[in-house]
PDB file of C-alpha atoms in Angstrom:
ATOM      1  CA  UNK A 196       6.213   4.062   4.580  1.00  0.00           C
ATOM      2  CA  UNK A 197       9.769   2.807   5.678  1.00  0.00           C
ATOM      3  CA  UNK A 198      13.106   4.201   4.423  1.00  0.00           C
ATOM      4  CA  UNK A 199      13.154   1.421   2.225  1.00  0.00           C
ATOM      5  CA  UNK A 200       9.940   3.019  -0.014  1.00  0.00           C
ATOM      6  CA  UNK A 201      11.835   6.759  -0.354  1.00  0.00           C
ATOM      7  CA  UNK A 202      11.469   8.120  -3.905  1.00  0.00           C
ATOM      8  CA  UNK A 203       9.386   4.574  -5.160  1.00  0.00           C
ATOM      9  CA  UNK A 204       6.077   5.382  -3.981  1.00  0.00           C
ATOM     10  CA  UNK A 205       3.928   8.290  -5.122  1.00  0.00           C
ATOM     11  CA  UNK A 206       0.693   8.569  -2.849  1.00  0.00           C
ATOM     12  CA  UNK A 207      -2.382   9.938  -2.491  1.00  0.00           C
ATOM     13  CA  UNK A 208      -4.265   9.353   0.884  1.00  0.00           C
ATOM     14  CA  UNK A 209      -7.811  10.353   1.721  1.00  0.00           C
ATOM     15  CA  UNK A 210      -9.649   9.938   5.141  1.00  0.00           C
ATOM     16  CA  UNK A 211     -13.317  11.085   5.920  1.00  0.00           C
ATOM     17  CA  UNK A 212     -15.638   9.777   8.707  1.00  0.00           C
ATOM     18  CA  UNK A 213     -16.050   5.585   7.416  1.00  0.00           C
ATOM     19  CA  UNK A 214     -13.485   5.935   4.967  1.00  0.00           C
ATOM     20  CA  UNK A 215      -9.481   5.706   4.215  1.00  0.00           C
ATOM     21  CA  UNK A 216      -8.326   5.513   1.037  1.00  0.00           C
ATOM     22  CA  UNK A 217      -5.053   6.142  -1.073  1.00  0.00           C
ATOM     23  CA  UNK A 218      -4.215   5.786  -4.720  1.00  0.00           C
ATOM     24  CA  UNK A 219      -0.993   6.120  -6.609  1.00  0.00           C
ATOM     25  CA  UNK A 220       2.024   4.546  -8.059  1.00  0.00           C
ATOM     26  CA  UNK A 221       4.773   2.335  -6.726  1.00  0.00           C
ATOM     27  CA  UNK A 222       7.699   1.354  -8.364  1.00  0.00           C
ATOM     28  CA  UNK A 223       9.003  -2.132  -7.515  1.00  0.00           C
ATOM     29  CA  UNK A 224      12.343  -3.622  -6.601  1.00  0.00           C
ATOM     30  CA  UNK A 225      12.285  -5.237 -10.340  1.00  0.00           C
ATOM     31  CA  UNK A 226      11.795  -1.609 -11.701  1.00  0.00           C
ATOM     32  CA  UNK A 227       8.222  -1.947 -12.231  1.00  0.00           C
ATOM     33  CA  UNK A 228       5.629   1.118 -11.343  1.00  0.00           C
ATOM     34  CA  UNK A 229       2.252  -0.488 -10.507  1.00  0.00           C
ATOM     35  CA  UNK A 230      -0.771   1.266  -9.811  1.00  0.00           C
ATOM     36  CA  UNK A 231      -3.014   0.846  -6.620  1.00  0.00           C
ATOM     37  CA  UNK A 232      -5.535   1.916  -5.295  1.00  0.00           C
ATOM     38  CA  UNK A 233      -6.954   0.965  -1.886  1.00  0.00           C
ATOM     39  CA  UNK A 234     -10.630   2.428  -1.006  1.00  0.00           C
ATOM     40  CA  UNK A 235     -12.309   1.499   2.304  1.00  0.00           C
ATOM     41  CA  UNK A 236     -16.139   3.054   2.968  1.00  0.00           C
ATOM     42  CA  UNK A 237     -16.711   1.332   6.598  1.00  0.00           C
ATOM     43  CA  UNK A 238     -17.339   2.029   9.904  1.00  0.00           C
ATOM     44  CA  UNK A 239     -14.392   0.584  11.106  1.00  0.00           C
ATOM     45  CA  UNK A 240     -12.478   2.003   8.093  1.00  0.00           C
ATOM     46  CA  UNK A 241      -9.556   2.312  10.722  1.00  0.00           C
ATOM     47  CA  UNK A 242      -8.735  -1.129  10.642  1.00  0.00           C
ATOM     48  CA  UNK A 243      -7.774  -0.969   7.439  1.00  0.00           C
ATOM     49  CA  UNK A 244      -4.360   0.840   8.182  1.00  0.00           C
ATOM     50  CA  UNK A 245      -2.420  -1.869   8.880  1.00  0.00           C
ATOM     51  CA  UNK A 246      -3.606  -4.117   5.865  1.00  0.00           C
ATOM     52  CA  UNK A 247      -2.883  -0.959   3.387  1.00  0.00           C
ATOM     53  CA  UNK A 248       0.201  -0.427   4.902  1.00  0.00           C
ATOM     54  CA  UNK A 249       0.989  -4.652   3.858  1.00  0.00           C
ATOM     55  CA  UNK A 250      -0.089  -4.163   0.364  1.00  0.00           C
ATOM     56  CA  UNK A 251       2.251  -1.055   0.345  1.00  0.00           C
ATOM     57  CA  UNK A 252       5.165  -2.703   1.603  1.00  0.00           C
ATOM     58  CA  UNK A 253       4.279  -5.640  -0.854  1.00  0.00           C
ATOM     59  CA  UNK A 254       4.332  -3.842  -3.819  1.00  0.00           C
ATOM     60  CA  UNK A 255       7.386  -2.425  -3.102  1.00  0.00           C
ATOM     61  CA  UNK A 256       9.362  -5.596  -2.806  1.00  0.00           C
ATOM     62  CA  UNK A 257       7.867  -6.613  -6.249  1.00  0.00           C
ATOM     63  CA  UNK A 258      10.158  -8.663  -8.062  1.00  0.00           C
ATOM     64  CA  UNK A 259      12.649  -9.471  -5.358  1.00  0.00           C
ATOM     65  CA  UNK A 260      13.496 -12.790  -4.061  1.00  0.00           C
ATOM     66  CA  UNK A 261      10.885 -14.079  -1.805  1.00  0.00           C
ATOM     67  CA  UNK A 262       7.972 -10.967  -2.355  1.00  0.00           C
ATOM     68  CA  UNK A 263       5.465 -13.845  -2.378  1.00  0.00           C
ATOM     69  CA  UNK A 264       5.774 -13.705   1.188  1.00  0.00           C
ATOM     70  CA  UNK A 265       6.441 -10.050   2.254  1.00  0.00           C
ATOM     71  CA  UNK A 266       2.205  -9.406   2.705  1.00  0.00           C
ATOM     72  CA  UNK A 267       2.547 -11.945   5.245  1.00  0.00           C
ATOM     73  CA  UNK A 268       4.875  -9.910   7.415  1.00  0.00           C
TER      74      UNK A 268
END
């Protein structure tokens, strides 16, 4: 993840053939730690990166002005 995430996200990340997964905690701009877990069993499982890597940088801005948007980004 980007500078920004340093020290606020605690990961777990898991690829085999068709799959690509990661599980952990994130703790959010407001100070929040949220749980996720992402888990993708396809055959284009590759894909996924970029929309894990959204939901990651989402969570992250939780609770500051304007995260509504940042999974658009």
């Amino acid at each position: 993840e980007t500078a920004a995430g340093n020290g606020r996200a605690w990961l777990k990340s898991g690829t085999l053939n068709d799959a690509r997964n990661l599980a952990g905690y994130v703790l959010g701009e407001d100070g929040v730690r949220r749980t996720v877990v992402l888990l993708v069993n396809h055959e284009r499982a590759h894909a996924a990166v970029p929309v894990q890597d959204a939901v990651l940088r989402w969570l992250l801005r939780a609770g500051a002005q304007g995260a509504d948007s940042a999974i658009q980004q």
